[in-house]
PDB file of C-alpha atoms in Angstrom:
ATOM      1  CA  UNK A   1       9.439  -6.317  -5.127  1.00 51.00           C
ATOM      2  CA  UNK A   2       9.603  -9.195  -7.812  1.00 61.00           C
ATOM      3  CA  UNK A   3       6.966 -11.154  -5.593  1.00 75.00           C
ATOM      4  CA  UNK A   4       4.441  -8.512  -6.234  1.00 80.00           C
ATOM      5  CA  UNK A   5       0.818  -9.761  -7.445  1.00 79.00           C
ATOM      6  CA  UNK A   6       0.518 -10.801 -11.236  1.00 77.00           C
ATOM      7  CA  UNK A   7      -1.704  -7.480 -11.741  1.00 80.00           C
ATOM      8  CA  UNK A   8       0.690  -4.722 -10.122  1.00 86.00           C
ATOM      9  CA  UNK A   9       3.058  -4.624 -13.285  1.00 87.00           C
ATOM     10  CA  UNK A  10       0.843  -3.439 -15.409  1.00 87.00           C
ATOM     11  CA  UNK A  11      -0.532  -1.192 -13.081  1.00 90.00           C
ATOM     12  CA  UNK A  12       2.763   0.113 -12.249  1.00 92.00           C
ATOM     13  CA  UNK A  13       3.789   0.520 -16.043  1.00 91.00           C
ATOM     14  CA  UNK A  14       0.607   2.404 -16.784  1.00 91.00           C
ATOM     15  CA  UNK A  15       1.049   4.709 -14.040  1.00 94.00           C
ATOM     16  CA  UNK A  16       4.837   5.301 -15.319  1.00 93.00           C
ATOM     17  CA  UNK A  17       3.081   5.893 -19.037  1.00 90.00           C
ATOM     18  CA  UNK A  18       1.021   8.623 -17.428  1.00 92.00           C
ATOM     19  CA  UNK A  19       3.091  10.608 -15.846  1.00 94.00           C
ATOM     20  CA  UNK A  20       0.842  10.934 -12.636  1.00 96.00           C
ATOM     21  CA  UNK A  21       2.087  10.956  -9.244  1.00 96.00           C
ATOM     22  CA  UNK A  22       0.145   9.220  -6.357  1.00 96.00           C
ATOM     23  CA  UNK A  23      -0.891  11.893  -5.156  1.00 95.00           C
ATOM     24  CA  UNK A  24      -2.525  13.139  -8.536  1.00 97.00           C
ATOM     25  CA  UNK A  25      -3.961   9.577  -9.223  1.00 97.00           C
ATOM     26  CA  UNK A  26      -5.532   9.798  -5.245  1.00 96.00           C
ATOM     27  CA  UNK A  27      -6.843  12.855  -6.088  1.00 97.00           C
ATOM     28  CA  UNK A  28      -8.602  11.785  -9.179  1.00 96.00           C
ATOM     29  CA  UNK A  29     -10.296   9.294  -7.509  1.00 96.00           C
ATOM     30  CA  UNK A  30     -10.912  10.800  -4.284  1.00 97.00           C
ATOM     31  CA  UNK A  31      -8.705   8.700  -2.194  1.00 96.00           C
ATOM     32  CA  UNK A  32      -5.915   9.062   0.374  1.00 95.00           C
ATOM     33  CA  UNK A  33      -2.484   9.440  -1.328  1.00 95.00           C
ATOM     34  CA  UNK A  34      -0.607   6.241   0.849  1.00 94.00           C
ATOM     35  CA  UNK A  35      -3.800   4.069   0.553  1.00 94.00           C
ATOM     36  CA  UNK A  36      -3.671   4.455  -3.421  1.00 95.00           C
ATOM     37  CA  UNK A  37      -0.152   3.844  -3.527  1.00 94.00           C
ATOM     38  CA  UNK A  38      -0.725   0.746  -1.414  1.00 91.00           C
ATOM     39  CA  UNK A  39      -3.287  -0.561  -4.347  1.00 92.00           C
ATOM     40  CA  UNK A  40      -0.469  -0.301  -6.929  1.00 92.00           C
ATOM     41  CA  UNK A  41       1.729  -2.786  -4.939  1.00 89.00           C
ATOM     42  CA  UNK A  42      -0.897  -5.498  -4.168  1.00 86.00           C
ATOM     43  CA  UNK A  43      -1.139  -4.276  -0.283  1.00 87.00           C
ATOM     44  CA  UNK A  44      -5.218  -3.427  -0.610  1.00 89.00           C
ATOM     45  CA  UNK A  45      -8.137  -3.692  -2.696  1.00 90.00           C
ATOM     46  CA  UNK A  46     -10.612  -1.484  -3.808  1.00 93.00           C
ATOM     47  CA  UNK A  47     -14.187  -1.470  -4.841  1.00 94.00           C
ATOM     48  CA  UNK A  48     -15.187  -1.786  -8.717  1.00 93.00           C
ATOM     49  CA  UNK A  49     -16.100   2.084  -9.098  1.00 96.00           C
ATOM     50  CA  UNK A  50     -12.913   3.386  -7.731  1.00 96.00           C
ATOM     51  CA  UNK A  51     -10.768   0.540  -9.923  1.00 95.00           C
ATOM     52  CA  UNK A  52     -13.013   1.804 -12.898  1.00 96.00           C
ATOM     53  CA  UNK A  53     -11.550   5.582 -11.794  1.00 97.00           C
ATOM     54  CA  UNK A  54      -8.187   4.430 -11.529  1.00 96.00           C
ATOM     55  CA  UNK A  55      -8.290   2.914 -14.921  1.00 95.00           C
ATOM     56  CA  UNK A  56      -9.467   5.959 -16.592  1.00 94.00           C
ATOM     57  CA  UNK A  57      -6.925   8.313 -14.842  1.00 95.00           C
ATOM     58  CA  UNK A  58      -4.128   6.175 -16.089  1.00 93.00           C
ATOM     59  CA  UNK A  59      -5.408   6.442 -19.933  1.00 89.00           C
ATOM     60  CA  UNK A  60      -7.794   3.369 -20.274  1.00 83.00           C
ATOM     61  CA  UNK A  61      -7.371   1.568 -23.023  1.00 81.00           C
ATOM     62  CA  UNK A  62      -4.059   3.514 -24.438  1.00 86.00           C
ATOM     63  CA  UNK A  63      -1.964   1.958 -21.742  1.00 86.00           C
ATOM     64  CA  UNK A  64      -3.759  -1.523 -22.175  1.00 87.00           C
ATOM     65  CA  UNK A  65      -2.473  -1.544 -25.723  1.00 88.00           C
ATOM     66  CA  UNK A  66       1.135  -0.467 -24.886  1.00 88.00           C
ATOM     67  CA  UNK A  67       1.471  -3.085 -22.091  1.00 87.00           C
ATOM     68  CA  UNK A  68       0.345  -5.562 -24.547  1.00 88.00           C
ATOM     69  CA  UNK A  69       2.562  -4.494 -27.424  1.00 89.00           C
ATOM     70  CA  UNK A  70       5.590  -3.597 -25.426  1.00 88.00           C
ATOM     71  CA  UNK A  71       5.609  -5.057 -22.036  1.00 86.00           C
ATOM     72  CA  UNK A  72       4.389  -8.784 -21.937  1.00 83.00           C
ATOM     73  CA  UNK A  73       6.798 -11.280 -21.068  1.00 79.00           C
ATOM     74  CA  UNK A  74       6.864 -15.067 -21.909  1.00 77.00           C
ATOM     75  CA  UNK A  75       3.738 -16.814 -20.364  1.00 77.00           C
ATOM     76  CA  UNK A  76       2.019 -13.675 -19.366  1.00 78.00           C
ATOM     77  CA  UNK A  77      -1.726 -13.343 -20.561  1.00 81.00           C
ATOM     78  CA  UNK A  78      -2.492 -10.347 -22.319  1.00 86.00           C
ATOM     79  CA  UNK A  79      -3.973  -7.254 -20.406  1.00 86.00           C
ATOM     80  CA  UNK A  80      -7.644  -6.648 -20.797  1.00 89.00           C
ATOM     81  CA  UNK A  81      -9.737  -3.929 -18.770  1.00 91.00           C
ATOM     82  CA  UNK A  82     -11.339  -6.696 -16.857  1.00 90.00           C
ATOM     83  CA  UNK A  83      -8.169  -8.259 -16.052  1.00 87.00           C
ATOM     84  CA  UNK A  84      -7.141  -4.723 -14.584  1.00 89.00           C
ATOM     85  CA  UNK A  85      -9.936  -3.889 -12.836  1.00 91.00           C
ATOM     86  CA  UNK A  86     -10.274  -7.408 -11.336  1.00 88.00           C
ATOM     87  CA  UNK A  87      -6.902  -7.094  -9.922  1.00 87.00           C
ATOM     88  CA  UNK A  88      -7.775  -3.576  -8.014  1.00 91.00           C
ATOM     89  CA  UNK A  89     -11.083  -5.556  -6.458  1.00 90.00           C
ATOM     90  CA  UNK A  90      -9.344  -8.515  -5.574  1.00 86.00           C
ATOM     91  CA  UNK A  91     -10.422 -10.896  -8.137  1.00 84.00           C
ATOM     92  CA  UNK A  92      -6.880 -11.549  -9.845  1.00 73.00           C
ATOM     93  CA  UNK A  93      -5.090 -14.694 -10.035  1.00 68.00           C
ATOM     94  CA  UNK A  94      -3.349 -13.855  -6.782  1.00 63.00           C
ATOM     95  CA  UNK A  95      -6.621 -14.039  -4.987  1.00 65.00           C
ATOM     96  CA  UNK A  96      -6.812 -17.598  -5.086  1.00 66.00           C
ATOM     97  CA  UNK A  97     -10.471 -17.543  -5.855  1.00 66.00           C
ATOM     98  CA  UNK A  98     -11.362 -15.743  -2.533  1.00 70.00           C
ATOM     99  CA  UNK A  99     -12.428 -12.268  -3.931  1.00 70.00           C
ATOM    100  CA  UNK A 100     -10.654  -9.614  -1.733  1.00 68.00           C
ATOM    101  CA  UNK A 101      -7.843 -11.512  -0.484  1.00 71.00           C
ATOM    102  CA  UNK A 102      -4.897  -9.696   0.046  1.00 72.00           C
ATOM    103  CA  UNK A 103      -1.367 -11.613   0.363  1.00 65.00           C
ATOM    104  CA  UNK A 104       0.384  -8.480   1.948  1.00 66.00           C
ATOM    105  CA  UNK A 105       3.634 -10.723   2.793  1.00 63.00           C
ATOM    106  CA  UNK A 106       5.249 -11.200  -0.336  1.00 59.00           C
ATOM    107  CA  UNK A 107       6.416  -7.495  -0.967  1.00 60.00           C
ATOM    108  CA  UNK A 108       9.398  -7.245   1.126  1.00 69.00           C
ATOM    109  CA  UNK A 109      12.034  -9.287   2.398  1.00 77.00           C
ATOM    110  CA  UNK A 110      13.133  -8.843   6.130  1.00 81.00           C
ATOM    111  CA  UNK A 111      15.419  -7.142   6.473  1.00 87.00           C
ATOM    112  CA  UNK A 112      14.485  -4.573   3.968  1.00 84.00           C
ATOM    113  CA  UNK A 113      17.182  -4.368   1.324  1.00 87.00           C
ATOM    114  CA  UNK A 114      15.884  -1.144  -0.206  1.00 86.00           C
ATOM    115  CA  UNK A 115      17.664   1.667   1.721  1.00 91.00           C
ATOM    116  CA  UNK A 116      14.579   3.735   2.437  1.00 90.00           C
ATOM    117  CA  UNK A 117      12.569   0.680   3.762  1.00 88.00           C
ATOM    118  CA  UNK A 118      15.553  -0.270   5.582  1.00 91.00           C
ATOM    119  CA  UNK A 119      15.374   3.098   7.538  1.00 93.00           C
ATOM    120  CA  UNK A 120      11.927   2.668   8.367  1.00 92.00           C
ATOM    121  CA  UNK A 121      12.721  -0.707   9.574  1.00 91.00           C
ATOM    122  CA  UNK A 122      15.526   0.809  11.545  1.00 94.00           C
ATOM    123  CA  UNK A 123      13.897   3.627  13.143  1.00 93.00           C
ATOM    124  CA  UNK A 124      11.741   0.906  14.493  1.00 91.00           C
ATOM    125  CA  UNK A 125      14.628  -1.362  15.734  1.00 92.00           C
ATOM    126  CA  UNK A 126      15.969   2.034  17.404  1.00 91.00           C
ATOM    127  CA  UNK A 127      12.734   3.418  18.718  1.00 87.00           C
ATOM    128  CA  UNK A 128      10.234   0.660  18.921  1.00 91.00           C
ATOM    129  CA  UNK A 129      10.277  -0.234  22.828  1.00 89.00           C
ATOM    130  CA  UNK A 130      10.433   3.419  22.909  1.00 91.00           C
ATOM    131  CA  UNK A 131       6.970   3.695  21.058  1.00 91.00           C
ATOM    132  CA  UNK A 132       5.503   0.786  22.876  1.00 92.00           C
ATOM    133  CA  UNK A 133       6.501   2.075  26.406  1.00 87.00           C
ATOM    134  CA  UNK A 134       4.908   5.329  25.769  1.00 90.00           C
ATOM    135  CA  UNK A 135       1.696   3.749  24.382  1.00 92.00           C
ATOM    136  CA  UNK A 136       1.727   1.674  27.278  1.00 92.00           C
ATOM    137  CA  UNK A 137       1.992   4.586  29.280  1.00 90.00           C
ATOM    138  CA  UNK A 138      -0.577   6.829  27.631  1.00 93.00           C
ATOM    139  CA  UNK A 139      -3.058   4.079  27.222  1.00 94.00           C
ATOM    140  CA  UNK A 140      -2.795   1.078  28.765  1.00 92.00           C
ATOM    141  CA  UNK A 141      -1.928  -2.517  27.771  1.00 92.00           C
ATOM    142  CA  UNK A 142      -2.925  -2.783  24.204  1.00 93.00           C
ATOM    143  CA  UNK A 143      -1.983  -2.043  20.137  1.00 93.00           C
ATOM    144  CA  UNK A 144      -2.330   0.836  17.733  1.00 94.00           C
ATOM    145  CA  UNK A 145      -4.326  -1.165  14.866  1.00 93.00           C
ATOM    146  CA  UNK A 146      -3.237  -1.195  11.711  1.00 89.00           C
ATOM    147  CA  UNK A 147      -6.649  -2.205  10.239  1.00 89.00           C
ATOM    148  CA  UNK A 148      -8.451   1.237  11.591  1.00 92.00           C
ATOM    149  CA  UNK A 149      -5.388   3.343  10.367  1.00 93.00           C
ATOM    150  CA  UNK A 150      -4.417   6.103   8.589  1.00 94.00           C
ATOM    151  CA  UNK A 151      -1.017   7.199   7.493  1.00 94.00           C
ATOM    152  CA  UNK A 152       0.246  10.299   5.398  1.00 95.00           C
ATOM    153  CA  UNK A 153       3.763  11.246   4.058  1.00 95.00           C
ATOM    154  CA  UNK A 154       4.602  15.152   4.117  1.00 96.00           C
ATOM    155  CA  UNK A 155       7.378  17.149   2.848  1.00 97.00           C
ATOM    156  CA  UNK A 156       8.407  19.703   5.596  1.00 97.00           C
ATOM    157  CA  UNK A 157      10.937  22.314   4.950  1.00 98.00           C
ATOM    158  CA  UNK A 158      13.890  23.212   7.431  1.00 97.00           C
ATOM    159  CA  UNK A 159      17.180  25.135   7.001  1.00 98.00           C
ATOM    160  CA  UNK A 160      19.186  22.067   7.492  1.00 97.00           C
ATOM    161  CA  UNK A 161      17.463  20.310   4.604  1.00 97.00           C
ATOM    162  CA  UNK A 162      14.040  19.214   3.733  1.00 97.00           C
ATOM    163  CA  UNK A 163      12.312  16.514   6.240  1.00 97.00           C
ATOM    164  CA  UNK A 164      10.216  13.871   5.732  1.00 96.00           C
ATOM    165  CA  UNK A 165       7.250  13.672   8.182  1.00 96.00           C
ATOM    166  CA  UNK A 166       5.415  10.162   8.077  1.00 95.00           C
ATOM    167  CA  UNK A 167       2.350  10.393  10.266  1.00 95.00           C
ATOM    168  CA  UNK A 168       1.007   6.607  11.765  1.00 94.00           C
ATOM    169  CA  UNK A 169      -2.275   7.452  12.906  1.00 95.00           C
ATOM    170  CA  UNK A 170      -4.111   4.056  14.299  1.00 95.00           C
ATOM    171  CA  UNK A 171      -6.848   3.417  16.925  1.00 96.00           C
ATOM    172  CA  UNK A 172      -5.770   2.275  20.214  1.00 95.00           C
ATOM    173  CA  UNK A 173      -7.037  -1.260  20.917  1.00 94.00           C
ATOM    174  CA  UNK A 174      -6.658  -2.658  24.324  1.00 92.00           C
ATOM    175  CA  UNK A 175      -6.025  -6.293  25.342  1.00 89.00           C
ATOM    176  CA  UNK A 176      -8.859  -8.217  27.022  1.00 87.00           C
ATOM    177  CA  UNK A 177      -8.281  -8.571  30.730  1.00 82.00           C
ATOM    178  CA  UNK A 178      -7.997 -11.803  32.616  1.00 82.00           C
ATOM    179  CA  UNK A 179     -11.959 -11.068  33.664  1.00 84.00           C
ATOM    180  CA  UNK A 180     -13.186 -11.203  30.151  1.00 82.00           C
ATOM    181  CA  UNK A 181     -11.999 -14.735  29.833  1.00 82.00           C
ATOM    182  CA  UNK A 182     -14.492 -16.108  32.170  1.00 82.00           C
ATOM    183  CA  UNK A 183     -17.298 -17.527  30.400  1.00 70.00           C
TER     184      UNK A 183
END
């Protein structure tokens, strides 16, 4: 997590100072919870209107002042509303001059060292070929899109201990047939 884009650190500190959950922020900006969390870790960008709503939800100028006074480290630029909004819309230093550029590979080492992330990775190692085979049987030769994609995390009560339910909902995309290769 040390490789997060520069705008993520003040964003995460602002979330902590606000005492809001990702679900509460998502409700305030009328967006999905997991997608909202992805903004905070630099895995997505948003439009300016949504960025303004996040700025407002997190406490506006109060968290900017708190961040600049107590959380700046050597060599960092002071946080401003413009710098905050620009990070969320993909105009931060991390975007390398390309509006909306997201560098998604920086967020995690592989294999992950964090226990929660490792268990998700482990689930794919254990069940990945099963998922692939069943997708192939039910849909044919193709993949589940991570672009046309929705996901959620729910808590499910269980007498043996509450369960984590992660739903991944991606559009099926078939591979092209050899006939499609002919000009």
